[in-house]
Structures are given as structure tokens and as C-alpha cells.
C-alpha positions as a Markdown table, in Angstrom:
| # | Residue | x | y | z |
|---|---|---|---|---|
| 1 | Met | 55.4 | 69.1 | 47.1 |
| 2 | Ala | 54.8 | 67.7 | 43.7 |
| 3 | Glu | 55.7 | 64.1 | 43.5 |
| 4 | Pro | 59.1 | 63.2 | 41.8 |
| 5 | Ala | 58.2 | 62.5 | 38.0 |
| 6 | Ser | 61.7 | 62.2 | 36.6 |
| 7 | Arg | 61.6 | 58.2 | 36.3 |
| 8 | Leu | 58.6 | 55.8 | 35.5 |
| 9 | Phe | 57.7 | 53.6 | 38.3 |
| 10 | Arg | 58.2 | 49.9 | 38.2 |
| 11 | Pro | 56.3 | 47.6 | 40.0 |
| 12 | Asp | 58.6 | 44.6 | 39.3 |
| 13 | Glu | 61.4 | 47.0 | 40.0 |
| 14 | Ala | 63.7 | 45.2 | 41.8 |
| 15 | Asp | 67.3 | 44.9 | 43.6 |
| 16 | Asp | 69.7 | 42.4 | 42.2 |
| 17 | Asp | 70.7 | 40.6 | 45.8 |
| 18 | Thr | 72.1 | 37.4 | 44.7 |
| 19 | Pro | 74.9 | 36.0 | 46.8 |
| 20 | Ser | 78.5 | 36.5 | 45.1 |
| 21 | Thr | 80.1 | 34.1 | 47.6 |
| 22 | Ala | 79.5 | 31.4 | 49.9 |
| 23 | Thr | 79.5 | 33.6 | 52.9 |
| 24 | Glu | 76.6 | 35.8 | 51.5 |
| 25 | Ala | 74.5 | 33.0 | 50.9 |
| 26 | Ala | 74.8 | 31.2 | 54.3 |
| 27 | Leu | 74.3 | 34.9 | 55.8 |
| 28 | Lys | 71.2 | 35.3 | 53.6 |
| 29 | Arg | 69.4 | 31.7 | 54.1 |
| 30 | Leu | 70.2 | 31.7 | 58.0 |
| 31 | Lys | 68.8 | 35.6 | 58.6 |
| 32 | Arg | 65.8 | 34.5 | 56.3 |
| 33 | Asp | 65.3 | 31.3 | 58.6 |
| 34 | Leu | 66.0 | 33.2 | 61.6 |
| 35 | Ile | 63.3 | 36.1 | 60.9 |
| 36 | Arg | 60.9 | 33.5 | 59.9 |
| 37 | Gly | 61.4 | 31.7 | 63.0 |
| 38 | Val | 62.7 | 28.3 | 61.4 |
| 39 | Leu | 65.9 | 28.7 | 63.9 |
| 40 | Pro | 63.5 | 29.7 | 66.8 |
| 41 | Ser | 64.9 | 31.8 | 69.7 |
| 42 | Gly | 67.5 | 30.0 | 71.9 |
| 43 | Arg | 68.2 | 27.4 | 69.6 |
| 44 | Lys | 71.8 | 25.8 | 69.7 |
| 45 | Leu | 73.4 | 26.4 | 66.1 |
| 46 | Lys | 75.7 | 23.2 | 65.3 |
| 47 | Ile | 77.6 | 23.8 | 62.4 |
| 48 | Arg | 77.7 | 20.6 | 61.2 |
| 49 | Glu | 73.9 | 20.6 | 61.0 |
| 50 | Leu | 74.0 | 24.1 | 59.2 |
| 51 | Thr | 76.2 | 22.9 | 56.0 |
| 52 | Glu | 73.8 | 19.7 | 56.0 |
| 53 | Arg | 70.7 | 21.7 | 55.9 |
| 54 | Tyr | 72.1 | 24.7 | 53.7 |
| 55 | Gly | 74.6 | 22.7 | 51.6 |
| 56 | Ile | 77.5 | 25.3 | 52.2 |
| 57 | Gly | 81.1 | 24.7 | 53.9 |
| 58 | Ala | 81.6 | 24.9 | 57.4 |
| 59 | Ser | 84.3 | 28.0 | 57.0 |
| 60 | Pro | 81.6 | 30.4 | 55.2 |
| 61 | Met | 79.1 | 29.2 | 57.9 |
| 62 | Arg | 81.4 | 30.1 | 60.6 |
| 63 | Glu | 81.8 | 33.7 | 59.1 |
| 64 | Ala | 78.0 | 34.3 | 58.3 |
| 65 | Leu | 77.5 | 33.1 | 61.8 |
| 66 | Ala | 79.7 | 35.9 | 62.9 |
| 67 | Gln | 78.4 | 38.3 | 61.0 |
| 68 | Leu | 75.1 | 37.5 | 62.6 |
| 69 | Ala | 76.0 | 37.7 | 66.3 |
| 70 | Ser | 77.1 | 41.2 | 65.2 |
| 71 | Gly | 73.9 | 42.2 | 64.0 |
| 72 | Gly | 72.0 | 40.7 | 67.4 |
| 73 | Phe | 70.7 | 37.6 | 65.4 |
| 74 | Val | 73.1 | 35.1 | 67.1 |
| 75 | Asn | 74.8 | 34.8 | 70.5 |
| 76 | Ile | 78.5 | 33.4 | 70.7 |
| 77 | Glu | 79.0 | 31.1 | 73.9 |
| 78 | Ser | 82.6 | 31.1 | 75.0 |
| 79 | Asn | 83.6 | 27.2 | 74.2 |
| 80 | Lys | 79.9 | 26.2 | 73.0 |
| 81 | Gly | 79.3 | 28.2 | 69.7 |
| 82 | Phe | 76.1 | 29.5 | 68.5 |
| 83 | Arg | 72.7 | 30.0 | 69.2 |
| 84 | Val | 70.0 | 31.8 | 68.5 |
| 85 | Ala | 69.4 | 35.2 | 70.3 |
| 86 | Pro | 66.5 | 35.0 | 72.7 |
| 87 | Val | 63.5 | 37.2 | 71.8 |
| 88 | Ser | 62.1 | 38.9 | 75.0 |
| 89 | Arg | 59.9 | 41.8 | 76.0 |
| 90 | Ser | 63.0 | 43.8 | 77.3 |
| 91 | His | 65.1 | 43.7 | 74.2 |
| 92 | Leu | 61.8 | 44.7 | 72.0 |
| 93 | Val | 61.5 | 47.6 | 74.3 |
| 94 | Asp | 64.9 | 48.3 | 74.3 |
| 95 | Ile | 65.4 | 48.1 | 70.5 |
| 96 | Thr | 62.0 | 50.2 | 69.7 |
| 97 | Gln | 62.9 | 53.0 | 71.8 |
| 98 | Thr | 66.5 | 53.0 | 70.4 |
| 99 | Arg | 64.9 | 53.3 | 67.4 |
| 100 | Gln | 62.7 | 55.8 | 67.9 |
| 101 | Ile | 65.5 | 58.0 | 68.8 |
| 102 | Val | 68.1 | 57.2 | 66.4 |
| 103 | Glu | 65.7 | 57.2 | 63.3 |
| 104 | Gly | 64.7 | 60.2 | 63.9 |
| 105 | Glu | 67.7 | 61.9 | 64.3 |
| 106 | Ala | 68.5 | 60.6 | 60.8 |
| 107 | Leu | 65.4 | 61.8 | 59.7 |
| 108 | Arg | 66.1 | 65.1 | 60.5 |
| 109 | His | 69.5 | 65.2 | 59.2 |
| 110 | Ala | 68.1 | 63.4 | 56.2 |
| 111 | Ile | 66.0 | 66.2 | 55.7 |
| 112 | Ala | 68.2 | 68.8 | 56.1 |
| 113 | Asn | 70.4 | 67.7 | 53.3 |
| 114 | Arg | 67.6 | 66.8 | 51.3 |
| 115 | Thr | 68.3 | 65.8 | 47.2 |
| 116 | Glu | 66.5 | 65.3 | 44.2 |
| 117 | Ala | 67.6 | 61.6 | 44.0 |
| 118 | Trp | 66.7 | 61.3 | 47.5 |
| 119 | Glu | 63.1 | 62.2 | 47.0 |
| 120 | Glu | 63.0 | 60.0 | 44.0 |
| 121 | Glu | 63.6 | 56.9 | 46.1 |
| 122 | Ile | 61.3 | 58.2 | 48.9 |
| 123 | Phe | 58.7 | 58.2 | 46.3 |
| 124 | Thr | 59.5 | 54.8 | 44.3 |
| 125 | Ser | 60.0 | 53.1 | 47.6 |
| 126 | Phe | 56.8 | 54.0 | 48.7 |
| 127 | Gln | 55.3 | 52.6 | 45.3 |
| 128 | Leu | 56.8 | 49.7 | 45.5 |
| 129 | Leu | 55.8 | 49.1 | 49.1 |
| 130 | Lys | 52.3 | 49.8 | 48.3 |
| 131 | Trp | 51.9 | 47.2 | 45.1 |
| 132 | Glu | 53.1 | 45.2 | 47.6 |
| 133 | Ile | 50.3 | 45.5 | 49.9 |
| 134 | Asp | 47.5 | 45.4 | 47.2 |
| 135 | Arg | 48.7 | 41.9 | 45.9 |
| 136 | Arg | 48.7 | 40.3 | 50.0 |
| 137 | Asp | 48.9 | 36.6 | 50.7 |
| 138 | Ser | 49.9 | 36.4 | 53.9 |
| 139 | Arg | 49.8 | 32.5 | 53.6 |
| 140 | Ser | 52.5 | 32.8 | 51.4 |
| 141 | Glu | 56.3 | 33.1 | 53.3 |
| 142 | Glu | 57.7 | 34.2 | 49.8 |
| 143 | Trp | 54.9 | 37.2 | 49.7 |
| 144 | Leu | 56.0 | 37.9 | 53.4 |
| 145 | Asp | 59.6 | 37.9 | 52.9 |
| 146 | Ala | 58.7 | 40.3 | 49.5 |
| 147 | Tyr | 56.9 | 42.6 | 52.0 |
| 148 | Glu | 59.5 | 42.6 | 54.5 |
| 149 | Glu | 61.8 | 43.8 | 51.9 |
| 150 | Arg | 59.9 | 46.6 | 50.3 |
| 151 | His | 58.8 | 47.9 | 53.8 |
| 152 | Arg | 62.9 | 48.0 | 54.5 |
| 153 | Arg | 63.7 | 49.9 | 51.5 |
| 154 | Phe | 61.2 | 52.4 | 52.5 |
| 155 | His | 62.3 | 52.9 | 56.1 |
| 156 | Leu | 65.9 | 53.0 | 54.7 |
| 157 | Ala | 65.3 | 55.3 | 51.7 |
| 158 | Leu | 63.7 | 58.0 | 54.6 |
| 159 | Ile | 67.0 | 58.3 | 56.1 |
| 160 | Ala | 69.1 | 58.0 | 53.2 |
| 161 | Ala | 70.4 | 61.4 | 53.1 |
| 162 | Cys | 71.8 | 61.9 | 56.1 |
| 163 | Pro | 75.1 | 62.4 | 55.9 |
| 164 | Leu | 76.2 | 60.3 | 59.5 |
| 165 | Thr | 77.2 | 56.9 | 58.0 |
| 166 | Ala | 77.7 | 55.3 | 61.3 |
| 167 | Leu | 74.4 | 56.6 | 62.3 |
| 168 | Lys | 72.4 | 55.2 | 59.5 |
| 169 | Gln | 74.2 | 51.6 | 59.9 |
| 170 | Phe | 72.7 | 51.7 | 63.5 |
| 171 | Cys | 69.2 | 52.6 | 62.3 |
| 172 | Glu | 69.7 | 49.8 | 59.6 |
| 173 | Asp | 71.3 | 47.1 | 62.2 |
| 174 | Leu | 68.0 | 47.6 | 64.7 |
| 175 | Tyr | 65.5 | 47.7 | 61.7 |
| 176 | Thr | 66.9 | 44.4 | 60.8 |
| 177 | Gln | 66.6 | 43.4 | 64.5 |
| 178 | Met | 62.8 | 44.4 | 64.7 |
| 179 | Thr | 62.0 | 41.9 | 61.9 |
| 180 | Arg | 61.8 | 38.9 | 64.0 |
| 181 | Tyr | 59.4 | 40.5 | 66.4 |
| 182 | Arg | 57.2 | 41.9 | 63.4 |
| 183 | Arg | 57.2 | 38.7 | 61.7 |
| 184 | Met | 55.6 | 37.3 | 65.4 |
| 185 | Leu | 52.7 | 39.5 | 64.8 |
| 186 | Lys | 51.4 | 36.8 | 62.3 |
| 187 | Glu | 51.3 | 34.5 | 65.0 |
| 188 | Met | 49.5 | 36.5 | 67.0 |
| 189 | Gly | 46.4 | 37.3 | 64.5 |
| 190 | Phe | 47.4 | 40.6 | 63.7 |
| 191 | Ser | 47.9 | 41.7 | 60.0 |
| 192 | Glu | 51.5 | 41.9 | 59.0 |
| 193 | Gln | 50.6 | 45.2 | 57.5 |
| 194 | Ile | 49.8 | 46.6 | 60.8 |
| 195 | Gly | 50.3 | 50.3 | 60.8 |
| 196 | Ser | 50.9 | 50.5 | 56.8 |
| 197 | Ser | 48.0 | 53.4 | 56.6 |
| 198 | Gln | 51.1 | 55.6 | 58.4 |
| 199 | His | 53.8 | 55.1 | 55.2 |
| 200 | Glu | 52.2 | 57.7 | 52.8 |
| 201 | Glu | 51.4 | 60.4 | 55.7 |
| 202 | Ile | 55.3 | 59.9 | 56.8 |
| 203 | Met | 56.3 | 60.3 | 53.2 |
| 204 | Ser | 53.7 | 63.5 | 52.5 |
| 205 | Leu | 55.2 | 65.1 | 55.7 |
| 206 | Val | 59.2 | 64.1 | 55.1 |
| 207 | Leu | 58.5 | 65.2 | 51.3 |
| 208 | Asp | 57.2 | 68.5 | 52.3 |
| 209 | Gly | 59.7 | 69.5 | 55.1 |
| 210 | Asp | 57.8 | 69.2 | 57.7 |
| 211 | Val | 60.4 | 68.2 | 60.2 |
| 212 | Glu | 58.9 | 67.8 | 63.6 |
| 213 | Lys | 55.7 | 66.3 | 62.5 |
| 214 | Ala | 57.5 | 63.9 | 60.2 |
| 215 | Val | 59.6 | 62.8 | 63.0 |
| 216 | Ala | 56.6 | 62.6 | 65.8 |
| 217 | Thr | 55.1 | 60.3 | 63.2 |
| 218 | Leu | 57.8 | 58.0 | 62.6 |
| 219 | Arg | 58.5 | 57.7 | 66.4 |
| 220 | Asp | 55.0 | 56.5 | 66.0 |
| 221 | His | 55.1 | 54.3 | 63.3 |
| 222 | Ile | 58.0 | 52.4 | 65.1 |
| 223 | Ala | 56.3 | 51.8 | 68.4 |
| 224 | Ile | 53.3 | 50.1 | 66.7 |
| 225 | Thr | 55.0 | 46.9 | 66.3 |
| 226 | Ala | 56.2 | 46.9 | 70.1 |
| 227 | Thr | 52.6 | 47.8 | 71.1 |
| 228 | Ala | 51.2 | 44.5 | 69.8 |
| 229 | Val | 53.4 | 42.3 | 70.9 |
| 230 | Leu | 53.7 | 43.4 | 74.4 |
| 231 | Ala | 50.0 | 43.1 | 74.1 |
| 232 | Asp | 50.2 | 39.2 | 73.9 |
| 233 | Asp | 51.6 | 37.0 | 76.6 |
| 234 | Arg | 53.9 | 34.6 | 74.2 |
| 235 | Ile | 56.8 | 36.6 | 74.9 |
């Protein structure tokens, strides 16, 4: 299938994700530090310390923590407040296998309900991801954040045409939980772009409508992070 060409690709294209409320600001900054490991696994999250650290009030901070708890980043302890959710081998296996199932099914539905706009977004998000990889600077946390956002956009673009909203949201939640483990790859000596060569293959299979191969390749791709992390004995 020919590449979509109804719009020009701009490598500086980015979504406007500027927080509009204090809760959104707290959520964004907390999630960033959870993914980076600045707030490590199992750490007690004290509201007073967090408000001082981020300069955000207690109420929006609690709301942000509650949202992070629903997303699996934070645990709520009865009468004890909040704590960073632990990372573990069993949790990684759980979310990886679940992602393989649900994201594969979401991709099937997306291909069955394909639109021109969906194809264009897949192509654009792939080009943005490729451009980010080409300017690689793994020493920079800012670059790692930018790479992760491009990677996320590509994966969500693949399933965007799926008409099942709850399924897509579940896929996004699982993807987000996986980011903590993907960020661990750097500490373990792996390239953060491990498996990136599969992105173009997945895109081509999807745009060609090769459902079975596309789903199988996506599932193999999802497993790469777990395979690498589980080969290390740090968790």
C-alpha cells in the first residue's frame, strides 16, 4: 500500500500537552518522576513532601495520586496514604501477557475499521518516532521523555480505529504501566530503542492489511521489554 501523502510530515510536530489545571500539572510531573525512577518503587508518598517538592497544593496532589493509583502507578494503603507501586517480575509478566492479548485484539478491530485518517496518523507517528531515534541522546532525560512520548503515540495510533473505547483505554493503561520497566533498560545496559527495528515492519503489515502477521509481530514486539528485563536479576 502506498504511504499516505495528503499531509506534509513535520519533524517538529508535537501535541500541546500543557497542563490546564493544578491537578493535571501534578499528574504530569508525578508520572514523569515515577517513570524516571526519581520516585522509586515502594517509596512512601507524603503529601506535605510532595507539595513542597512540586509547589502544588495538597488537594490537587491527592487527586493526582488517586488517578495514578487507578492507573497502577501508586498504591493506596488503608489509613496510611500513598506508596509507589512496586515493580516485580510477576507484575511485568502479567502486564506483558495481558498487553499481547488485548492490544492484538484492538489492532484486529482497528484494521477492520480502517480509515484514511487512521492510516495517515500511523504513518505520521512512525515518522516522528524515527526522527526522534535518529537524534538519539540517551544521556538526556528530556530526550528519553520525548522518545517515550513518540513511542506511545505510535502504539496508540495503531489501535486508534478500534471502535471499542474501553478496550483502547485498557491498552493505554497497560502501555503506561510498562513504561517504568522500559525505562529500566537503560540501567541494565540495553538501548532504550531495543526492538525499534520492528516499528516499520509493524506499520507496513498494518497498512497492507495483513492482519495475522501484523498481530503476531506486534505481540512479539510487546514481549521484547519483558524478555530483556527478566534476563537481569535486579528485580
